[in-house]
Amino acid sequence: QVHPVESGGGLVQAGGSLRLSCAVAGSFLRINVMGWYRQAPGKERELVADITTAGDTNYAESVKGRFTISRIDGKNTVYMQMNNLEAEDTGVYYCKTYARILQGPLRDYWGQGTQVTVSS
């Protein structure tokens, strides 16, 4: 079993910062891509940022220059530093990892989500 566990959400004023963490537990795990998605009320889940094993990053246009994703491979952990938060950043943030167990198939594993609320 693979279990991404998020932490670091909360309530913050516009212009403030938060740091999200996601630790992925699992035996014999080989992680490929790790990323963050978010879902605002009444909207579809969307990619915020992801990062490959090689360190290549990809960001949604709306967060470029404000959010930074990073990972520690030896600990199967991914972080996202969120600065200059805006009310539009409010939502549930989910950690997703694209991984395989030993030589098994690659697949997505999702965390339970952490709430981020930005007050204007």
Tab-separated table of C-alpha atoms in Angstrom:
chain	number	residue	atom	x	y	z
A	1	GLN	CA	0.000	0.000	0.000
A	2	VAL	CA	1.070	3.565	-0.723
A	3	HIS	CA	-0.091	6.384	1.501
A	4	PRO	CA	0.678	10.034	0.765
A	5	VAL	CA	0.027	12.073	3.916
A	6	GLU	CA	-0.309	15.852	3.661
A	7	SER	CA	0.227	18.461	6.358
A	8	GLY	CA	0.660	22.200	6.659
A	9	GLY	CA	-2.693	23.578	5.563
A	10	GLY	CA	-4.553	26.213	7.510
A	11	LEU	CA	-6.057	29.673	7.559
A	12	VAL	CA	-3.960	32.623	6.469
A	13	GLN	CA	-4.560	36.203	5.421
A	14	ALA	CA	-4.034	37.312	1.844
A	15	GLY	CA	-0.368	38.043	1.269
A	16	GLY	CA	0.702	35.455	3.816
A	17	SER	CA	2.581	32.179	3.397
A	18	LEU	CA	2.102	28.499	4.088
A	19	ARG	CA	4.273	25.452	3.550
A	20	LEU	CA	2.673	22.154	2.633
A	21	SER	CA	4.397	18.829	3.194
A	22	CYS	CA	3.622	15.380	1.869
A	23	ALA	CA	5.323	12.218	3.025
A	24	VAL	CA	4.698	9.058	1.051
A	25	ALA	CA	4.819	5.841	3.048
A	26	GLY	CA	5.106	2.454	1.413
A	27	SER	CA	7.423	-0.508	1.105
A	28	PHE	CA	9.569	-1.147	-1.975
A	29	LEU	CA	8.308	2.088	-3.444
A	30	ARG	CA	9.741	3.685	-6.588
A	31	ILE	CA	8.433	7.177	-7.047
A	32	ASN	CA	8.416	8.943	-10.378
A	33	VAL	CA	6.514	12.230	-10.238
A	34	MET	CA	5.236	13.942	-7.102
A	35	GLY	CA	2.836	16.833	-7.213
A	36	TRP	CA	0.166	19.018	-5.677
A	37	TYR	CA	-3.377	19.488	-6.914
A	38	ARG	CA	-6.136	21.623	-5.501
A	39	GLN	CA	-9.899	21.735	-5.646
A	40	ALA	CA	-11.856	24.875	-4.894
A	41	PRO	CA	-15.552	24.715	-3.983
A	42	GLY	CA	-17.640	24.083	-7.080
A	43	LYS	CA	-14.591	23.615	-9.301
A	44	GLU	CA	-12.698	20.688	-10.724
A	45	ARG	CA	-9.437	19.492	-9.273
A	46	GLU	CA	-6.471	21.148	-10.976
A	47	LEU	CA	-2.717	20.736	-11.075
A	48	VAL	CA	-0.836	23.289	-9.001
A	49	ALA	CA	2.722	22.020	-9.399
A	50	ASP	CA	4.669	18.812	-9.869
A	51	ILE	CA	8.268	17.681	-9.867
A	52	THR	CA	10.028	14.727	-11.472
A	53	THR	CA	12.805	12.563	-10.120
A	54	ALA	CA	15.217	14.634	-12.203
A	55	GLY	CA	14.005	17.796	-10.502
A	56	ASP	CA	12.070	19.175	-13.454
A	57	THR	CA	9.159	21.284	-12.277
A	58	ASN	CA	5.845	22.320	-13.756
A	59	TYR	CA	3.564	25.043	-12.373
A	60	ALA	CA	0.084	26.323	-13.065
A	61	GLU	CA	0.245	29.804	-14.557
A	62	SER	CA	-1.690	31.256	-11.640
A	63	VAL	CA	0.977	30.259	-9.094
A	64	LYS	CA	4.190	30.890	-11.014
A	65	GLY	CA	6.511	33.150	-9.074
A	66	ARG	CA	4.596	32.590	-5.830
A	67	PHE	CA	4.782	28.828	-5.187
A	68	THR	CA	7.869	26.623	-5.102
A	69	ILE	CA	7.786	22.833	-5.145
A	70	SER	CA	10.701	20.731	-3.927
A	71	ARG	CA	11.326	17.107	-2.980
A	72	ILE	CA	13.618	14.917	-0.908
A	73	ASP	CA	13.900	11.592	-2.686
A	74	GLY	CA	15.534	9.658	0.100
A	75	LYS	CA	12.557	10.471	2.310
A	76	ASN	CA	9.833	10.262	-0.381
A	77	THR	CA	8.767	13.744	0.643
A	78	VAL	CA	7.556	16.706	-1.352
A	79	TYR	CA	7.068	20.265	-0.156
A	80	MET	CA	5.346	23.305	-1.548
A	81	GLN	CA	6.178	26.763	-0.280
A	82	MET	CA	3.288	29.102	-0.983
A	83	ASN	CA	3.965	32.840	-0.735
A	84	ASN	CA	1.852	35.892	-1.389
A	85	LEU	CA	-1.296	33.828	-1.071
A	86	GLU	CA	-4.503	35.075	-2.643
A	87	ALA	CA	-8.146	34.345	-1.875
A	88	GLU	CA	-8.301	32.400	-5.145
A	89	ASP	CA	-5.782	29.924	-3.714
A	90	THR	CA	-8.395	28.676	-1.263
A	91	GLY	CA	-9.224	25.007	-1.615
A	92	VAL	CA	-8.340	21.488	-0.605
A	93	TYR	CA	-4.788	20.644	-1.600
A	94	TYR	CA	-4.017	17.049	-2.509
A	95	CYS	CA	-0.675	15.355	-2.807
A	96	LYS	CA	-0.337	12.901	-5.675
A	97	THR	CA	2.498	10.567	-6.479
A	98	TYR	CA	2.992	8.565	-9.662
A	99	ALA	CA	4.811	5.490	-8.488
A	100	ARG	CA	5.235	1.745	-8.631
A	101	ILE	CA	5.859	-0.957	-6.085
A	102	LEU	CA	8.905	-3.004	-7.158
A	103	GLN	CA	8.321	-3.887	-10.836
A	104	GLY	CA	4.587	-3.355	-10.669
A	105	PRO	CA	2.661	-0.912	-12.865
A	106	LEU	CA	3.011	2.831	-12.447
A	107	ARG	CA	-0.122	4.416	-11.071
A	108	ASP	CA	-1.391	7.472	-9.215
A	109	TYR	CA	-1.713	7.511	-5.445
A	110	TRP	CA	-3.628	10.338	-3.783
A	111	GLY	CA	-3.536	11.736	-0.283
A	112	GLN	CA	-6.608	12.702	1.721
A	113	GLY	CA	-6.070	16.436	1.228
A	114	THR	CA	-5.398	19.416	3.453
A	115	GLN	CA	-7.526	22.566	3.584
A	116	VAL	CA	-5.994	25.922	2.699
A	117	THR	CA	-8.128	28.985	3.357
A	118	VAL	CA	-6.962	32.466	2.423
A	119	SER	CA	-8.976	35.340	3.830
A	120	SER	CA	-9.096	38.599	1.907
